[in-house]
Structures are given as C-alpha cells and as structure tokens.
Coordinates of C-alpha atoms and ligand atoms in Angstrom, one line a residue:
X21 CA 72.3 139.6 163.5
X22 CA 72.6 140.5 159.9
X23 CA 70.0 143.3 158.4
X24 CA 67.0 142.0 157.1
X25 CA 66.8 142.1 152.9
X26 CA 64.2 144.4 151.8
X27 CA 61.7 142.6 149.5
X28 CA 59.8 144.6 147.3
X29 CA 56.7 143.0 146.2
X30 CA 55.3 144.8 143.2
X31 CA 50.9 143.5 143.4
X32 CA 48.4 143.1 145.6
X33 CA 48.9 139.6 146.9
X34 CA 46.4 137.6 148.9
X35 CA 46.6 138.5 152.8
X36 CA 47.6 135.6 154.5
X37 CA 50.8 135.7 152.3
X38 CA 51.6 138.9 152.6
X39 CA 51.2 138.8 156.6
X40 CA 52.9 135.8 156.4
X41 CA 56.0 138.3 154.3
X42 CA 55.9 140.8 156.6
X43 CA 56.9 138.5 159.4
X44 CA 59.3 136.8 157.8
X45 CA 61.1 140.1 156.1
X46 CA 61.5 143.6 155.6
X47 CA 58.1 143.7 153.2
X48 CA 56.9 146.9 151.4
X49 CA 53.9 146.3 149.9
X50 CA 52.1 147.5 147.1
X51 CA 48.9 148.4 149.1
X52 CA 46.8 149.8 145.8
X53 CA 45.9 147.1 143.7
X54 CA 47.5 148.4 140.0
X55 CA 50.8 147.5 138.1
X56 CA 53.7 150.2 138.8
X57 CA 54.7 152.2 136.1
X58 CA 58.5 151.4 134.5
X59 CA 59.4 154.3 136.5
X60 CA 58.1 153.2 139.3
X61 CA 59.8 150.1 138.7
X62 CA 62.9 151.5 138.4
X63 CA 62.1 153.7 142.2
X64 CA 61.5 149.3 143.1
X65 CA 64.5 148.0 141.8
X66 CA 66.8 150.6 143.1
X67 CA 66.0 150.0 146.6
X68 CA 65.4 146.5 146.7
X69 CA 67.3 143.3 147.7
X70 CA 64.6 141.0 146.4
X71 CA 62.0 141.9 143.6
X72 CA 58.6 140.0 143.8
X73 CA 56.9 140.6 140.4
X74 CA 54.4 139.5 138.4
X75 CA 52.9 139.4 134.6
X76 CA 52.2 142.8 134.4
X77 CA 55.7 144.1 135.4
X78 CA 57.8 144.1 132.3
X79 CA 61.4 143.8 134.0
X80 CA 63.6 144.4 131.0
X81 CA 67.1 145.3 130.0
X82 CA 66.7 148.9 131.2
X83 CA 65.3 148.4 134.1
X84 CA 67.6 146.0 135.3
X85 CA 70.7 148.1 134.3
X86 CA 69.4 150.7 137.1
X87 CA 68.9 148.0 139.6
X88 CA 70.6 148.4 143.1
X89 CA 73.5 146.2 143.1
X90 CA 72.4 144.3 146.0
X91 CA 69.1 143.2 144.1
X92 CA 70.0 139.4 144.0
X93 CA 66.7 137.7 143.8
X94 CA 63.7 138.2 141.7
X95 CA 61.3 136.1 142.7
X96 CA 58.2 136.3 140.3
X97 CA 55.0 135.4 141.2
X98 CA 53.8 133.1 138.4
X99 CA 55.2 130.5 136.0
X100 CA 56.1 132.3 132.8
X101 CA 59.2 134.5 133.0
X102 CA 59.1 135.8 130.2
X103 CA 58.4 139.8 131.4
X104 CA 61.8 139.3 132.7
X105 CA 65.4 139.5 131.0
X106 CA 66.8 136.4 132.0
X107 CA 70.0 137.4 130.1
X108 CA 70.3 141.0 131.8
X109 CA 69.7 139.3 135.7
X110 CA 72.2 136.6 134.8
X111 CA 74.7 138.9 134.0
X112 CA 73.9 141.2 137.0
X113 CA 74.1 138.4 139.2
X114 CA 70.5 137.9 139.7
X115 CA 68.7 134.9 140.5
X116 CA 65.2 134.1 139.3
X117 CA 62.6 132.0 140.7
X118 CA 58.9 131.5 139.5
X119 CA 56.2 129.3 141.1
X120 CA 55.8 125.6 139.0
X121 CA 53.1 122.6 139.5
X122 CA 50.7 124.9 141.9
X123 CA 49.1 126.4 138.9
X124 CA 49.0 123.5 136.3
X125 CA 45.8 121.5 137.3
X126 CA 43.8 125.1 137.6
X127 CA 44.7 126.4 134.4
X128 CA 44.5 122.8 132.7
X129 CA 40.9 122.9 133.8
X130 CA 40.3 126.6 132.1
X131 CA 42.0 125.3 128.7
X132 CA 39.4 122.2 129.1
X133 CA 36.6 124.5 129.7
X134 CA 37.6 126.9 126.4
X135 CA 38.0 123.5 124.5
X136 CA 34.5 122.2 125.3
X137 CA 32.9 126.1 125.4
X138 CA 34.3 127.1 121.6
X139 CA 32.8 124.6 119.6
X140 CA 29.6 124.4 121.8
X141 CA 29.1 127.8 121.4
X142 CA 28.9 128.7 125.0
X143 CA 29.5 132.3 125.5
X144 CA 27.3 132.7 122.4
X145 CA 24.1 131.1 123.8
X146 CA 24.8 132.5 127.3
X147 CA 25.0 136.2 125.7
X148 CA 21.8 135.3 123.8
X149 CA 19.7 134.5 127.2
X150 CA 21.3 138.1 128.2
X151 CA 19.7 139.7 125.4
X152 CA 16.5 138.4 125.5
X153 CA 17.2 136.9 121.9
X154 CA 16.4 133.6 122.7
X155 CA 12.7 132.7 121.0
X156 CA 13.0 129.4 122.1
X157 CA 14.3 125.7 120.9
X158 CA 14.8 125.1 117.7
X159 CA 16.0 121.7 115.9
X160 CA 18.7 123.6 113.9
X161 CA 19.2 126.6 116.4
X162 CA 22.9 126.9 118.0
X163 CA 24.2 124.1 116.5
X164 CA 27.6 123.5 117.2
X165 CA 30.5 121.0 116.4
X166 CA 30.7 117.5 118.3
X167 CA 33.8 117.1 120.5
X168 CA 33.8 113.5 121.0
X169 CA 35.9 111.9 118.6
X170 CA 37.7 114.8 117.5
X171 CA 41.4 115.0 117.0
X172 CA 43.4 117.7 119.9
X173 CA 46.9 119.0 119.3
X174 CA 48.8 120.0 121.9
X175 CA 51.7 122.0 121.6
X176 CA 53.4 122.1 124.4
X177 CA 53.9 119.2 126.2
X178 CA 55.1 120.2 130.1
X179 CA 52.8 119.8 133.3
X180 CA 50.0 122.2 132.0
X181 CA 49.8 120.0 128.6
X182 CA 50.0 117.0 129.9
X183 CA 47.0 117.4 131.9
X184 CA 44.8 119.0 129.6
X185 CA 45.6 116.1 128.1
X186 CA 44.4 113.8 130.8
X187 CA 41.4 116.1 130.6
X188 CA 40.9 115.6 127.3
X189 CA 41.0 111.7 127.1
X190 CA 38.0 111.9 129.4
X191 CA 36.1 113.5 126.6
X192 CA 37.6 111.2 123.9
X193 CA 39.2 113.4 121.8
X194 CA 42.5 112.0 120.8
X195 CA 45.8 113.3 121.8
X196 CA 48.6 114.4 119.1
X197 CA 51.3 117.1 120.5
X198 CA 54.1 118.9 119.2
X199 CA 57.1 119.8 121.8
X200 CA 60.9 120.5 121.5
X201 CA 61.5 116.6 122.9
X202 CA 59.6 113.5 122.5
X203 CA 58.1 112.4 125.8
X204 CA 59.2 109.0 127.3
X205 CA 56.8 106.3 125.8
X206 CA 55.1 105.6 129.0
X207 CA 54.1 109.1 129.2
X208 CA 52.8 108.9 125.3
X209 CA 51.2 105.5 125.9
X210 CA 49.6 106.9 129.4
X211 CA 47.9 109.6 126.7
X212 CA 47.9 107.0 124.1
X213 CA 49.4 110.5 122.2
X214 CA 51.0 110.7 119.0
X215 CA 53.9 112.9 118.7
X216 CA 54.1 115.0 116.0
X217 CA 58.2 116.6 114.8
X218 CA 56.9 118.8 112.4
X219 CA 54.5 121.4 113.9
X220 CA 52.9 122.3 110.3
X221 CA 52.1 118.8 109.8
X222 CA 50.5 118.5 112.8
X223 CA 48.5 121.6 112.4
X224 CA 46.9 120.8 109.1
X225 CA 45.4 117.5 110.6
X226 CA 44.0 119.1 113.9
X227 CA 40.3 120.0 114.8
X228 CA 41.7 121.7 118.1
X229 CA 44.3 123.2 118.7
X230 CA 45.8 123.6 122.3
X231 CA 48.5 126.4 123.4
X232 CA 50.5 125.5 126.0
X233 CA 53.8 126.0 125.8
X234 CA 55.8 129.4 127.6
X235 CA 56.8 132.0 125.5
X236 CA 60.8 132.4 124.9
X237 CA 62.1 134.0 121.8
X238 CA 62.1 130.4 120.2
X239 CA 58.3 130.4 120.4
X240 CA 57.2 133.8 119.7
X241 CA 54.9 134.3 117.1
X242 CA 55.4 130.1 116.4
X243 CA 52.0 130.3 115.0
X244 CA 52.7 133.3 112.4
X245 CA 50.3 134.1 109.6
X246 CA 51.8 131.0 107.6
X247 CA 51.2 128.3 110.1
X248 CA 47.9 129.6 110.8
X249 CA 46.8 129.1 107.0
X250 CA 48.2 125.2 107.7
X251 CA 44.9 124.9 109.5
X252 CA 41.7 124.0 108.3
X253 CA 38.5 125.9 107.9
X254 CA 36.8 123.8 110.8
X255 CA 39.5 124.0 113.1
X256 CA 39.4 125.9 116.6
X257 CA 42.6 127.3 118.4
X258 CA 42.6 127.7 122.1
X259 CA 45.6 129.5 124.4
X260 CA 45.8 129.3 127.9
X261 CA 49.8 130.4 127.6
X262 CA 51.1 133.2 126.2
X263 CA 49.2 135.7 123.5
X264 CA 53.0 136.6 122.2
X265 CA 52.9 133.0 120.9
X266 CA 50.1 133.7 117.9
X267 CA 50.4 136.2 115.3
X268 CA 46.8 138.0 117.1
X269 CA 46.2 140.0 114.1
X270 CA 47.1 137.0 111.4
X271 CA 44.7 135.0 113.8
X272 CA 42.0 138.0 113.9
X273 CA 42.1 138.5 109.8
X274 CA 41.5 134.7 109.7
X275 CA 38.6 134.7 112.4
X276 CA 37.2 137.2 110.5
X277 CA 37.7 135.4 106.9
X278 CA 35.9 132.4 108.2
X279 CA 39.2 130.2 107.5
X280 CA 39.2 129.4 111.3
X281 CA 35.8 128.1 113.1
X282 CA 36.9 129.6 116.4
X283 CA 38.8 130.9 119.3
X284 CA 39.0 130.9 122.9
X285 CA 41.8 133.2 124.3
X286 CA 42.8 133.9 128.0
X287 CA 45.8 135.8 126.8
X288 CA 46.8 138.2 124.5
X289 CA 50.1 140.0 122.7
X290 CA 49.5 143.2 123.9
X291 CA 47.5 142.5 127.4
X292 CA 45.5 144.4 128.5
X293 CA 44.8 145.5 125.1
X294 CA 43.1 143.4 122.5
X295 CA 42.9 143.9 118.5
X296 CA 39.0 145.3 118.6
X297 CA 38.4 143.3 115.8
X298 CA 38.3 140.3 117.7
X299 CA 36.0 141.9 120.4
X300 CA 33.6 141.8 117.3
X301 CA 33.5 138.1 116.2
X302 CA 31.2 135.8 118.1
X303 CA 32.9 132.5 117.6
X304 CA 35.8 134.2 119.7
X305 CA 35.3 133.5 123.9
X306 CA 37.4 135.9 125.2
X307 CA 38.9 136.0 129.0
X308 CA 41.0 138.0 130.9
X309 CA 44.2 136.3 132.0
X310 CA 42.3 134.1 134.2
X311 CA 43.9 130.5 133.5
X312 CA 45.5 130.3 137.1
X313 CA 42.9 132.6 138.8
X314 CA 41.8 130.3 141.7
X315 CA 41.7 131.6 145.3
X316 CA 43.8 128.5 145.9
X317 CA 45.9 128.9 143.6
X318 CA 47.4 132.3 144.6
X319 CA 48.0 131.2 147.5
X320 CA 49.6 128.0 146.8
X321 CA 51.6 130.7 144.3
X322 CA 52.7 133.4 147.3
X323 CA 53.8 130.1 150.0
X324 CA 55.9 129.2 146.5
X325 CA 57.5 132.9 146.6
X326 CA 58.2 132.5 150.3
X327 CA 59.9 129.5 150.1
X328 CA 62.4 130.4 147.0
X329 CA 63.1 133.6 149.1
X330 CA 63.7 132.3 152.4
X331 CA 65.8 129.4 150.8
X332 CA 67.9 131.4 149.2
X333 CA 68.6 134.0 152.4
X334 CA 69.4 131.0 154.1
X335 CA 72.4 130.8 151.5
X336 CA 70.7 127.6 149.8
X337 CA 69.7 127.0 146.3
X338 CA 65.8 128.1 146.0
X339 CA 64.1 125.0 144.8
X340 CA 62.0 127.2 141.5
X341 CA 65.5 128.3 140.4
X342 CA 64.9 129.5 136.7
X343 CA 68.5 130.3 136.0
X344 CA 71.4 131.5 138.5
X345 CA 72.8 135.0 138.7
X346 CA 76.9 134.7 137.9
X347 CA 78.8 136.8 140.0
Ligands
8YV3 C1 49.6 134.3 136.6 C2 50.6 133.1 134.5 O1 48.4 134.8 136.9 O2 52.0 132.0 136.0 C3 51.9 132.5 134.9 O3 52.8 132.4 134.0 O4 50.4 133.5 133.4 C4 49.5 133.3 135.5 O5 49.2 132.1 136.0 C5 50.5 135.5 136.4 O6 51.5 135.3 135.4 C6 51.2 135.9 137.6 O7 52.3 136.6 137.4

C-alpha cells in the first residue's frame, strides 16, 4: 500500500478530531496551544503533504514559495481564506478547502446578540454592576436606543447574512442588504429585504449596520473613512466577519467624535492587536474572535477538515473545494 500523506495540523484542535486524524493519517500535531511563527510555518510547509491551518496562520506568497512540492492540500480550518494566497497555491498546484454552513447559525447568533447588546448598552451596565457603580434605578439611567422598528443593513448577503437576517425579523427590525448579486426574489420576499446596488446609499439610511461578508481584496477596507462619514450620527456598526473590512482607525476617530453611536466588534485588522483607543470608548463591545466559538461548532469544523482531506486522498474532488491547484 501507498505511504500515508503527512498532515500537518498547525492548532490545537478539539480531541475527538484529532484522535479521530491520527487514525486516519500520518498526523503531527501541534500539542501547545499557540500559533507557529512564519518560520515555523515554513519548518510546516516544507515537510508536509497536507497543511491544516487556521486564522492565525498567515500562509502567504513567501511561505508558499518554500513549500514542499508534494504539499497538495491546504485544508483550513474555518470559513474565511483569506490568511491564505489563493493565487500562490493555485499556481503551486495546491488545493484549498475551508469548512462552510457548520459555522453560519453560531456566529449569526453572536452578530444577533452584538446587535441587540450595542444599542442596549449591555456590556456597559454589566461593567457597572462590576464596579459597584450602580446606585440603583433611575427613570433616565442607561437609556438606550429601541431596536424594534429600526432599519438593519446587511452587507453581505451569503449563509451567515441571511440568517442574521432571519434573526433579525424576529425582532422586527427591517431588512435592507447590499451584496455583489441580487438574491432570487423568494429569498428577498422570505426576508421581506430590500436590496440595495449602491452601498453608500444604503449606508446613509441605516440605523444598523451588519458586516458579513468575507474579506477578498474587493472588500478590503469597503467601509473606508469616506463610507463611514455616509452614516449617521445615531447609527451602530456591528462585524462578525472580517476587521480588514473597516478602516478600524477611520471607525475609532469617528467612535470617538461621537459621529457614530456605537460598535460591537468580534474582529479586528490587526488581530490580536486593537487600536487602544477603542479599548477606551464605552459604546464599543469588544470580543475576541469568538463568532464561531461553540464547542459544537469546532467540531462540526474538524469532521469538515476530515472529510475534504480524506476525499481528496481518495483521488476525488473534496466537497469545500475553494479553488483547485493547476498542475
Ligand atoms: C474561525 C472564522 O474561528 O471560519 C472563519 O472564517 O473566522 C472563525 O469562525 C477561525 O477562522 C478558524 O480558522
């Protein structure tokens, strides 16, 4: 029989998938529980036949120009790609897989739960009961903005927006979106959603903003420091996507400004770091990359890795193909 590929997985993954790995192939594990270095990386793609990565491994040009010629698979553990040069592995002959659908209802619920805690003022009040600042009730004390009623634009369209749109008719706020195509008109009747060609226009008229598209080069920085001032004053931005998407620091300086009324971010342009500034405005709920973070979820994520690798050692097409190596 043939020799086994050697699969490289570069995180800590939860243990029933990585027993379930190490049965299946040659597995080396990353048994300490932080990101590799770019050089160790490099050590990672030299050796390896497959590549398991994730967010935190930025798999770019020059790494993949010292890859082992025999690397033929990345299969990432997550959705976005975007850490990865999908025009480098092309060109190298690499095939890329990432793990749709298992994380879309999870981190629809987290962009629900920034939606309703930003304007409520949630992380606010429950700081306050931390501090001992609470003196009691007061008519006018942590008031907030009304959700109900209010007008949510998505942008972003795919699985993840379409169900925090579902999530959001339950709260009646209504649903406008932005996204390359126009969805079928079931799908916007099903929202009853309005569709919205030009982003700016849309922005202008929102009270909430949604993020929930991926980041490619078409989408990076889509809400620069001019689209931003399209907003108005009263109007919340949440992003459950990518941070590389907003202009953070033309988002901070109007945070700070008061020409925004608030944000809630999961994710950031720099991750881990995060402009301090924002670290000092209450409106701001911040999380740490935590949209998808359900002990489910990663699971449902690693049985998704397993299955685009064993598919495609079996000489099949791996059914999360993102693009296909030529060769
Ligand atoms: C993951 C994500 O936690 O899947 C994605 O694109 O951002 C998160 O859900 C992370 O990316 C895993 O690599």
């Amino acid at each position: 029989s043939q020799k086994k590929p050697l699969v490289i997985v570069t995180r800590k993954l939860p243990d029933a998938i990585e027993t379930r790995m190490m049965e299946l192939f040659d597995t080396r594990l990353n048994l300490d529980d932080t990101p590799l270095s770019q050089n160790d990386l490099i050590e990672a793609v030299r050796k390896a036949d497959i590549l398991v990565p994730t967010v935190t491994d930025r798999v770019d040009a020059k790494i993949l120009s010292q890859a082992n010629p025999n690397l033929r698979l990345i299969a990432n553990f997550g959705t976005g790609v975007d850490h990865i040069d999908l025009a480098t592995a092309r060109q190298r002959g690499i095939t890329v897989t990432n793990t749709p659908g298992v994380l879309t209802e999870d981190t629809a619920d987290m962009t629900m739960a920034l939606i309703l805690a930003v304007p409520r003022r949630l992380a606010e009040g429950e700081r306050m009961m931390r501090t001992g600042e609470w003196t009691g009730w007061s008519p006018t004390g942590m008031l907030g903005r009304r959700i109900s009623g209010k007008r949510l634009g998505i942008i972003g369209m795919g699985r993840i927006g379409q169900a925090v749109a579902r999530r959001a008719q339950a709260f009646n706020l209504s649903i406008h979106y932005h996204n390359r195509n126009r969805l079928p008109e079931s799908v916007e009747q099903e929202f009853e959603a309005t569709y919205w060609e030009s982003l700016d226009q849309m922005l202008a008229r929102m009270d909430i903003i949604s993020i929930n598209c991926p980041h490619t080069p078409a989408t990076y920085h889509l809400l620069s420091a001019r689209r931003l001032k399209l907003l108005q004053p009263h109007a919340y931005i949440v992003n459950t996507a990518r941070g590389e998407v907003i202009d953070e620091n033309a988002l901070t300086r109007m945070l700070r400004a008061g020409d925004l009324s608030g944000a809630g971010l999961d994710v950031f342009e720099h991750e881990p770091a995060v402009n301090p500034k924002l670290l000092e405005l209450p409106q701001v709920v911040l999380l740490p990359h935590m949209g998808s973070a359900t002990i489910e979820g990663r699971i449902d994520m690693g049985e998704k890795v397993i299955i685009n690798i064993k598919t495609f050692v079996d000489g099949h097409t791996p059914p999360d193909r993102v693009l296909q190596g030529l060769l």
